[in-house]
mmCIF file of C-alpha atoms in Angstrom:
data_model
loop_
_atom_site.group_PDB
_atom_site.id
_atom_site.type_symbol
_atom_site.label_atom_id
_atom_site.label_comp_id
_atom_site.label_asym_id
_atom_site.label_seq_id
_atom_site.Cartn_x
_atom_site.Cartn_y
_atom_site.Cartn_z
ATOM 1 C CA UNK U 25 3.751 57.840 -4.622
ATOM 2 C CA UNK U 26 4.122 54.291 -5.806
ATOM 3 C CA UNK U 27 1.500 52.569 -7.648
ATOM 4 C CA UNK U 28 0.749 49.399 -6.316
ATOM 5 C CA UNK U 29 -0.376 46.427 -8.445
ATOM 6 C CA UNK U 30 -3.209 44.010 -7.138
ATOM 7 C CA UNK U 31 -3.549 40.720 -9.030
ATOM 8 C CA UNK U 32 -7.492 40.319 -10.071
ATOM 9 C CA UNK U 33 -8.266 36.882 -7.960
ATOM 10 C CA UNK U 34 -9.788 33.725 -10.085
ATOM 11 C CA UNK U 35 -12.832 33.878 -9.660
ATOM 12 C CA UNK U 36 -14.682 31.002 -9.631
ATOM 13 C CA UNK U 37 -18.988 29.958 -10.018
ATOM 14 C CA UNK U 38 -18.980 27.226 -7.812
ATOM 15 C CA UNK U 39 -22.740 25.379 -8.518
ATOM 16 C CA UNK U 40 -23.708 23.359 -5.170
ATOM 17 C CA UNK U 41 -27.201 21.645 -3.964
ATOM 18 C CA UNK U 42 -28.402 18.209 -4.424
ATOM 19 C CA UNK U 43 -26.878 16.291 -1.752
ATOM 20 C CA UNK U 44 -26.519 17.802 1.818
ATOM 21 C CA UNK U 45 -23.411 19.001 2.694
ATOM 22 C CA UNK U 46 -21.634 21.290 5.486
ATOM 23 C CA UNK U 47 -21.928 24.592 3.837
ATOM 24 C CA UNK U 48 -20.031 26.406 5.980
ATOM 25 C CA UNK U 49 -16.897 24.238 6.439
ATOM 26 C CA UNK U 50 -17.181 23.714 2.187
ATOM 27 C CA UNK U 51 -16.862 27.622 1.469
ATOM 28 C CA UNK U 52 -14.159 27.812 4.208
ATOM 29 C CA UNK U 53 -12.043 25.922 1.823
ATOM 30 C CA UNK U 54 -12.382 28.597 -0.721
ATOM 31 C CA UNK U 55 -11.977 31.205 1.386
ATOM 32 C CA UNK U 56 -8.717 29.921 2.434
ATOM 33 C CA UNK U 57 -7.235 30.166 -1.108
ATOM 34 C CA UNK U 58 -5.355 33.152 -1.835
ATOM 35 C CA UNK U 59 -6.110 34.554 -5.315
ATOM 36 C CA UNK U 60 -9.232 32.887 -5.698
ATOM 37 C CA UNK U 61 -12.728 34.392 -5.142
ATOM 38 C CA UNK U 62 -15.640 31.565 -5.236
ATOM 39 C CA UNK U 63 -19.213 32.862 -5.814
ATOM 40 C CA UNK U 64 -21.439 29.835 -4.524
ATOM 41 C CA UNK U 65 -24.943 29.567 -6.182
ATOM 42 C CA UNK U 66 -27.486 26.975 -5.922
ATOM 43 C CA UNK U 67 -29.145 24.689 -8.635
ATOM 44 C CA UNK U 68 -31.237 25.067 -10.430
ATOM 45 C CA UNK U 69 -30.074 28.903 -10.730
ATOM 46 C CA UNK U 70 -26.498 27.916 -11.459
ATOM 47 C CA UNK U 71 -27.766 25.630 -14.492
ATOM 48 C CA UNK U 72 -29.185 28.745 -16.119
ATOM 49 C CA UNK U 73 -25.589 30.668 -15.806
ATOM 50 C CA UNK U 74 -23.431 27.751 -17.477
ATOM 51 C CA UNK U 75 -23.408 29.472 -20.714
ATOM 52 C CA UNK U 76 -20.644 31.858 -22.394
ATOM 53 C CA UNK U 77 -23.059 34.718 -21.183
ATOM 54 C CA UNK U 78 -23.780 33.528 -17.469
ATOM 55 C CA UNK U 79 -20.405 32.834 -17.143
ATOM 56 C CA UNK U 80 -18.862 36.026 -18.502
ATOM 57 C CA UNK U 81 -16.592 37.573 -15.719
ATOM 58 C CA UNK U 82 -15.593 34.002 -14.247
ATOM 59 C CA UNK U 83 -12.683 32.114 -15.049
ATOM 60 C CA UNK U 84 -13.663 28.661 -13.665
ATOM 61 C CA UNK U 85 -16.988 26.707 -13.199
ATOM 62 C CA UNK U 86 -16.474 24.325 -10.271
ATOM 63 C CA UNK U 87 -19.425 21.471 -10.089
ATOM 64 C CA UNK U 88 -20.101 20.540 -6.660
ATOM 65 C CA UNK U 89 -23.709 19.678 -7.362
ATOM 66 C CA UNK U 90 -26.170 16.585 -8.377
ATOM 67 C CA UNK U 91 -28.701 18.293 -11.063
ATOM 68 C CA UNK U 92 -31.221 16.343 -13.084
ATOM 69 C CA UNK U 93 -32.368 13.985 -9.656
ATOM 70 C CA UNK U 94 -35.550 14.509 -8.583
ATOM 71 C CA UNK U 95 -35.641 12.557 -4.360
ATOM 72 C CA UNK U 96 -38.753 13.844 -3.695
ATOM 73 C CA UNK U 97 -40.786 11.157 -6.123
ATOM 74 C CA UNK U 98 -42.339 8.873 -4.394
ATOM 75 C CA UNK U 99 -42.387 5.967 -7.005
ATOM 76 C CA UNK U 100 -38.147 4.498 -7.620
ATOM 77 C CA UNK U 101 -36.743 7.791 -6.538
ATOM 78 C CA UNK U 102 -34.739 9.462 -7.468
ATOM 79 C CA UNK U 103 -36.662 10.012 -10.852
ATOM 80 C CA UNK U 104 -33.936 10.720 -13.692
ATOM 81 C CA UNK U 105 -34.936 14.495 -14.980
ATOM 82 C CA UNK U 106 -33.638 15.742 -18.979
ATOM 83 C CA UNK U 107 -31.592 18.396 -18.878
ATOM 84 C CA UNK U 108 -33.225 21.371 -20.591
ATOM 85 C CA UNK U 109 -31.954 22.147 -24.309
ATOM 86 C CA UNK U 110 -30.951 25.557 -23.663
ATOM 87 C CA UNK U 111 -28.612 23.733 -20.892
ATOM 88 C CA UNK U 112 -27.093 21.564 -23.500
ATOM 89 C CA UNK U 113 -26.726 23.975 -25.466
ATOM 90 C CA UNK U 114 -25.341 26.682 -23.472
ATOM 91 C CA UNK U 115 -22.636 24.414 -21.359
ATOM 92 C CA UNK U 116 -21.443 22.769 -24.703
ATOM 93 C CA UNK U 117 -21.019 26.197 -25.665
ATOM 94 C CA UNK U 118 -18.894 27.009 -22.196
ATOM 95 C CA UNK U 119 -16.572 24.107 -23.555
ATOM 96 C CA UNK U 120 -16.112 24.830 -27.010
ATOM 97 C CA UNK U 121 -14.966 28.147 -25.466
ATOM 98 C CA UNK U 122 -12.088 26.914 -23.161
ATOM 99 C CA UNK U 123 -13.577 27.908 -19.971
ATOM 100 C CA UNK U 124 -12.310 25.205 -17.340
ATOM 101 C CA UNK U 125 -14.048 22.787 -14.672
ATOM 102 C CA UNK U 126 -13.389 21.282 -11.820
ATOM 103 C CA UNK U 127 -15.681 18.691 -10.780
ATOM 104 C CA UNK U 128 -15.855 17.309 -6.769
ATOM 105 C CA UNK U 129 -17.177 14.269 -5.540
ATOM 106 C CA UNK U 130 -21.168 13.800 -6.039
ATOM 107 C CA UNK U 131 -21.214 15.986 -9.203
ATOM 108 C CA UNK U 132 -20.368 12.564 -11.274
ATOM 109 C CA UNK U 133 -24.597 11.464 -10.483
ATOM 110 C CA UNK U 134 -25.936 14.408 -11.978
ATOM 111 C CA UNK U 135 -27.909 14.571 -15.255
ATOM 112 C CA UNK U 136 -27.628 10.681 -15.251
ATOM 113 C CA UNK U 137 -29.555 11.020 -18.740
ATOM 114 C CA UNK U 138 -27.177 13.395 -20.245
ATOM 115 C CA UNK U 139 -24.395 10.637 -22.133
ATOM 116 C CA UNK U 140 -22.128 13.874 -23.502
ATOM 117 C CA UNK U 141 -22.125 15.326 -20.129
ATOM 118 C CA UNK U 142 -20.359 11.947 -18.384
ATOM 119 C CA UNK U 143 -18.351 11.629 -21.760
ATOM 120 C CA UNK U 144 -16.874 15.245 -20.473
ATOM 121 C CA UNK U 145 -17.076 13.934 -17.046
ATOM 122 C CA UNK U 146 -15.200 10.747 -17.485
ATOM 123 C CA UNK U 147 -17.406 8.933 -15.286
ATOM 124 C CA UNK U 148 -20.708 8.322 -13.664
ATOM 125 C CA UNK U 149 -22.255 7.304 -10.711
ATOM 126 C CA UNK U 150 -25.936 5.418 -11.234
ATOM 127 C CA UNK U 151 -28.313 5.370 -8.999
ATOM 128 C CA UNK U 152 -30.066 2.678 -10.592
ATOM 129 C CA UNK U 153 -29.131 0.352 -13.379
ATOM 130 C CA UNK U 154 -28.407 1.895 -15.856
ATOM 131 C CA UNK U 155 -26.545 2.365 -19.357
ATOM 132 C CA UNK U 156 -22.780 3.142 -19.783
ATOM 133 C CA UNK U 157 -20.694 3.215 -23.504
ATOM 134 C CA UNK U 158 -23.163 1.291 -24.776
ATOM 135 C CA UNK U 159 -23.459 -1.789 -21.989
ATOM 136 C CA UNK U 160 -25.783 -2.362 -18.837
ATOM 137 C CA UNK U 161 -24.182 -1.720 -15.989
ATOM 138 C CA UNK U 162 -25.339 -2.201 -12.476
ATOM 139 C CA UNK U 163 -26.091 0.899 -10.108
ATOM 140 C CA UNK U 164 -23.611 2.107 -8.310
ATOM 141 C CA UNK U 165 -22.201 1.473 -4.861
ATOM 142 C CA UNK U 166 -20.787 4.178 -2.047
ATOM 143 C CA UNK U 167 -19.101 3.632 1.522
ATOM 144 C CA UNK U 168 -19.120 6.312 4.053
ATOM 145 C CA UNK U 169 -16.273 7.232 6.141
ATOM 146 C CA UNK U 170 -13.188 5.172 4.454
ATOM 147 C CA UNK U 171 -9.892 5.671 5.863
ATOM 148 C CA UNK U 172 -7.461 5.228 2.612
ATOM 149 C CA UNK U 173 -4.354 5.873 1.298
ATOM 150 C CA UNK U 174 -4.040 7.882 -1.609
ATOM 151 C CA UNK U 175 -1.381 7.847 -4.140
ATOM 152 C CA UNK U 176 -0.106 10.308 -6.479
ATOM 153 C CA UNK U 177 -0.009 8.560 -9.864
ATOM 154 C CA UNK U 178 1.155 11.294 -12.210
ATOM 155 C CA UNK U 179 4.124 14.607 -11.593
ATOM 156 C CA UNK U 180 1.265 16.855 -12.955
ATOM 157 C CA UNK U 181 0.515 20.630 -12.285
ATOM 158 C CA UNK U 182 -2.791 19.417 -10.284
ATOM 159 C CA UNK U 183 -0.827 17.527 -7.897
ATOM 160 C CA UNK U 184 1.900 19.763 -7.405
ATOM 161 C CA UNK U 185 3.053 19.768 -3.472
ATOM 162 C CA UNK U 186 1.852 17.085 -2.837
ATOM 163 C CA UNK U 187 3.336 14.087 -0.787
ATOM 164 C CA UNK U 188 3.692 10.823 -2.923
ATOM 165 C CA UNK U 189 0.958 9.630 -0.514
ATOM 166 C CA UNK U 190 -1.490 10.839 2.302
ATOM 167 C CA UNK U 191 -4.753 9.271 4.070
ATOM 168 C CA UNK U 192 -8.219 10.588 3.979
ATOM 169 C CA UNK U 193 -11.585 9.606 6.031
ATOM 170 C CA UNK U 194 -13.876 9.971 2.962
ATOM 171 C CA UNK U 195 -16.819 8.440 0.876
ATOM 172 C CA UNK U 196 -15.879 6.363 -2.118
ATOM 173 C CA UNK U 197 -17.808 5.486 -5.327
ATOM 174 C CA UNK U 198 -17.856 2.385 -6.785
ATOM 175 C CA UNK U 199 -18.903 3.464 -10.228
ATOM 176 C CA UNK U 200 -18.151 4.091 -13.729
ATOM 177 C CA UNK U 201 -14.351 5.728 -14.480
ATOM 178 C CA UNK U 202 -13.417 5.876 -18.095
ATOM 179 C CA UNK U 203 -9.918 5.666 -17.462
ATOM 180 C CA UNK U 204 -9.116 5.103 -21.261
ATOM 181 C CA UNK U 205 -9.892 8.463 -21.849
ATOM 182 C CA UNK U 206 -8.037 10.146 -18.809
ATOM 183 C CA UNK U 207 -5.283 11.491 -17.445
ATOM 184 C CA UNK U 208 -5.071 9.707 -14.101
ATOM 185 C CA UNK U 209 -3.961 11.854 -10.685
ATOM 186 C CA UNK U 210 -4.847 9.820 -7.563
ATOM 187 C CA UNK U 211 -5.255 6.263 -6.925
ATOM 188 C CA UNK U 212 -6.692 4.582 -4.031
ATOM 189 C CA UNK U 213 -5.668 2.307 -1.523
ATOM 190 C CA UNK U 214 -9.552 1.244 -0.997
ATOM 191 C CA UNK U 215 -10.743 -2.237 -2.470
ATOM 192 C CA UNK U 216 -13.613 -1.300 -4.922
ATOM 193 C CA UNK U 217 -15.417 -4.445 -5.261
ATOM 194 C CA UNK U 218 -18.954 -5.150 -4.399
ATOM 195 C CA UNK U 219 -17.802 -6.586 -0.428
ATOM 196 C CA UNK U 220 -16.652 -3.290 0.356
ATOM 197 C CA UNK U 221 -19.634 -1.042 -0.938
ATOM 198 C CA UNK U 222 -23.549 -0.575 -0.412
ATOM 199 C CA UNK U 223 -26.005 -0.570 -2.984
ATOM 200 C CA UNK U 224 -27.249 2.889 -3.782
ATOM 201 C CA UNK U 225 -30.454 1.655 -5.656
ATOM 202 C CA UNK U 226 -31.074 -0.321 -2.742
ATOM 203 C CA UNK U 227 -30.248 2.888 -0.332
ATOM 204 C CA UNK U 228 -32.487 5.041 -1.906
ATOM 205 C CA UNK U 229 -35.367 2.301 -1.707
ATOM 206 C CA UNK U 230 -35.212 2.751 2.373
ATOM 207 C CA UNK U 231 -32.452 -0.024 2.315
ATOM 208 C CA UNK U 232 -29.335 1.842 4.179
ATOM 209 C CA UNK U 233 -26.015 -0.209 3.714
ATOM 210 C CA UNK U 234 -27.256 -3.137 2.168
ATOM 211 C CA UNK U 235 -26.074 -5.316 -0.531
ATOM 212 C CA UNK U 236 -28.453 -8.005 -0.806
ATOM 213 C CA UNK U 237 -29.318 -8.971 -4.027
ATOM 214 C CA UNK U 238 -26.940 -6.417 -5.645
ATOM 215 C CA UNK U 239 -24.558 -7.459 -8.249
ATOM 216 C CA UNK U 240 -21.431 -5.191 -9.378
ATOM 217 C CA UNK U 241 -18.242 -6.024 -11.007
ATOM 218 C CA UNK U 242 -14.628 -5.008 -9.718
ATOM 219 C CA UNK U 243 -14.120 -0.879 -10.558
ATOM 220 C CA UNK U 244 -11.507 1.396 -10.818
ATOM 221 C CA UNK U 245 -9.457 2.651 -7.986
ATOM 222 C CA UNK U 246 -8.674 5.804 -9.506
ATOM 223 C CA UNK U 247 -10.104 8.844 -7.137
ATOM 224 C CA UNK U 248 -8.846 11.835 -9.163
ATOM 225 C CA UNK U 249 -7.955 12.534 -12.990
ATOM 226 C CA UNK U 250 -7.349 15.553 -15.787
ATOM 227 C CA UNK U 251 -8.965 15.405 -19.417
ATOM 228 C CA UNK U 252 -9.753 17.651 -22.244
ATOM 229 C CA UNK U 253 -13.690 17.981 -22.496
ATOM 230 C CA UNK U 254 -14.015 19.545 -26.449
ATOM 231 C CA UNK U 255 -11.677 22.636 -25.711
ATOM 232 C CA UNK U 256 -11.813 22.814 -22.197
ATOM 233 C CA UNK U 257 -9.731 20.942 -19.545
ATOM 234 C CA UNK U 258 -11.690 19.368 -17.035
ATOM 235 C CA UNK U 259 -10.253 17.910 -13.463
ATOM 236 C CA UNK U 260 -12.297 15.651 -11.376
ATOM 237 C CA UNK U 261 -11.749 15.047 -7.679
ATOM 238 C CA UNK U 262 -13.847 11.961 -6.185
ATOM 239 C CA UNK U 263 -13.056 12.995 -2.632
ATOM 240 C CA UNK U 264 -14.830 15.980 -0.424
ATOM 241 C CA UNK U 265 -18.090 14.050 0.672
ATOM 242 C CA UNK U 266 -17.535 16.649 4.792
ATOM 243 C CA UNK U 267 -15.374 18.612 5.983
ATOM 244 C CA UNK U 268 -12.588 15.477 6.597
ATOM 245 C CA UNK U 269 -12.198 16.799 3.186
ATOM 246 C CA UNK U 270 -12.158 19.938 2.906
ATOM 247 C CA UNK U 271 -10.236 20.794 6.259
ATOM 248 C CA UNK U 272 -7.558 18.456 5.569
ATOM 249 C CA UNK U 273 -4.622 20.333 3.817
ATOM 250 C CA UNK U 274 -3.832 17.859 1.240
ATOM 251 C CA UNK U 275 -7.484 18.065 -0.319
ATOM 252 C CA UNK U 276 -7.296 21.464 -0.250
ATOM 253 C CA UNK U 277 -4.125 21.627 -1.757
ATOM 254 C CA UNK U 278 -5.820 19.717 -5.051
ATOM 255 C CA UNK U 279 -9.146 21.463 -5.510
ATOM 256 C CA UNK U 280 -6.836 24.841 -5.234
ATOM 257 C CA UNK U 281 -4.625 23.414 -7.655
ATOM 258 C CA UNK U 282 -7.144 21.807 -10.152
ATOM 259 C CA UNK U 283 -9.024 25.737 -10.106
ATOM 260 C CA UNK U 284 -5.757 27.531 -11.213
ATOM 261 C CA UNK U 285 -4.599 24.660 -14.057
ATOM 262 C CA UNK U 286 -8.060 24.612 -15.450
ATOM 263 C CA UNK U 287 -7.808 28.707 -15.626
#
């Protein structure tokens, strides 16, 4: 009798909570990868597993979460939280290793106190003023429901298959991108300037798509890039805010992507 061979699938801790989001429609996207196996686990019980131990057994950690935010203050929320040392610790640990991350959409606003984590991030979103590479810098502003075109800006394993350009109804970020210090993937057809965003401070004051008052420079149209965090490489995606994301095929095609180069 022939033996037959079965490839072990990637499997992946995918950390989610934070910021609501269509469950359902988000782990269909996994489940529609062949040769990956996603394992979805809420914060705060997927902080305590991002450590060479917790992690044992997976090959990627994928970051679709907003840690270190606490919305349910009732004085300027969301009040910034400190990530715990053993965190610290334990994730810097995770990169020293080589274990690869892919990081989606909201996942660049968590542990807004945490400087090394955005270093590895390449970016941050603020939901109030805040502090970035040493400056002030205002909060940051979003936009539901953008119709753009993206562009493919580099022939790069992450963006393998995919058309030169494509459109996606998504929510953008006008925040913090440390391009410098990136490889960039995906560019944006979107105008990031303060005309075409909201004011999150003001949002999460009971001020829903307003601007008044609010103050923020030009930012980077880049959506998607590829860098080395300490021995790890790291992939962040700013789209998947709903399933316009994740059903499309293109989207798909990335986050699939970014999981096996990371690996």
């Amino acid at each position: 009798m022939p033996i037959i061979k079965h490839r072990a699938p990637l499997q992946c801790l995918v950390a989610v909570r934070g910021h609501p989001f269509d469950r359902t429609a988000f782990d269909a996207m996994f489940q529609a990868m062949d040769g990956i196996s996603a394992t979805m686990v809420d914060q705060p019980a997927a902080a305590r597993l991002m450590n060479p131990d917790g992690m044992r057994g997976f090959d990627v950690l994928v970051l679709y979460d907003m840690p270190g935010l606490g919305f349910e203050s009732p004085d300027n929320p969301p009040l910034y939280l400190e990530a715990e040392a053993d965190l610290k610790s334990g994730f810097r640990a995770l990169l020293e290793q080589g274990k690869g991350v892919v990081a989606l959409h909201h996942a660049l606003a968590g542990w807004p106190t945490w400087a090394d984590y955005h270093e590895w991030l390449g970016g941050q979103f603020f939901y109030h003023p805040g502090t970035w590479q040493g400056g002030a810098v205002a909060d940051s502003g979003y936009c539901h429901d953008v119709t753009h075109e993206i562009s493919v800006a580099a022939d790069h394993p992450v963006t393998a298959g995919l058309p030169e350009r494509f459109t996606l109804t998504d929510e953008l970020y006008l925040g913090q991108v440390a391009e410098a210090g990136v490889t960039p993937l995906l560019r944006s057809s979107a105008t990031f300037d303060r005309e075409h965003f909201w004011s999150a401070d003001l949002a999460v004051k009971g001020q829903m798509f307003s601007r008044e008052g609010w103050e923020h420079p030009p930012g980077s149209n880049l959506v998607g890039w590829a860098k080395q965090a300490l021995n790890s490489r790291l992939v962040y995606l700013q789209p998947g805010d709903g399933p316009s994301a994740y059903d499309d095929v293109h989207y798909r095609k990335l986050v699939e992507n970014a999981i096996r180069w990371v690996a």
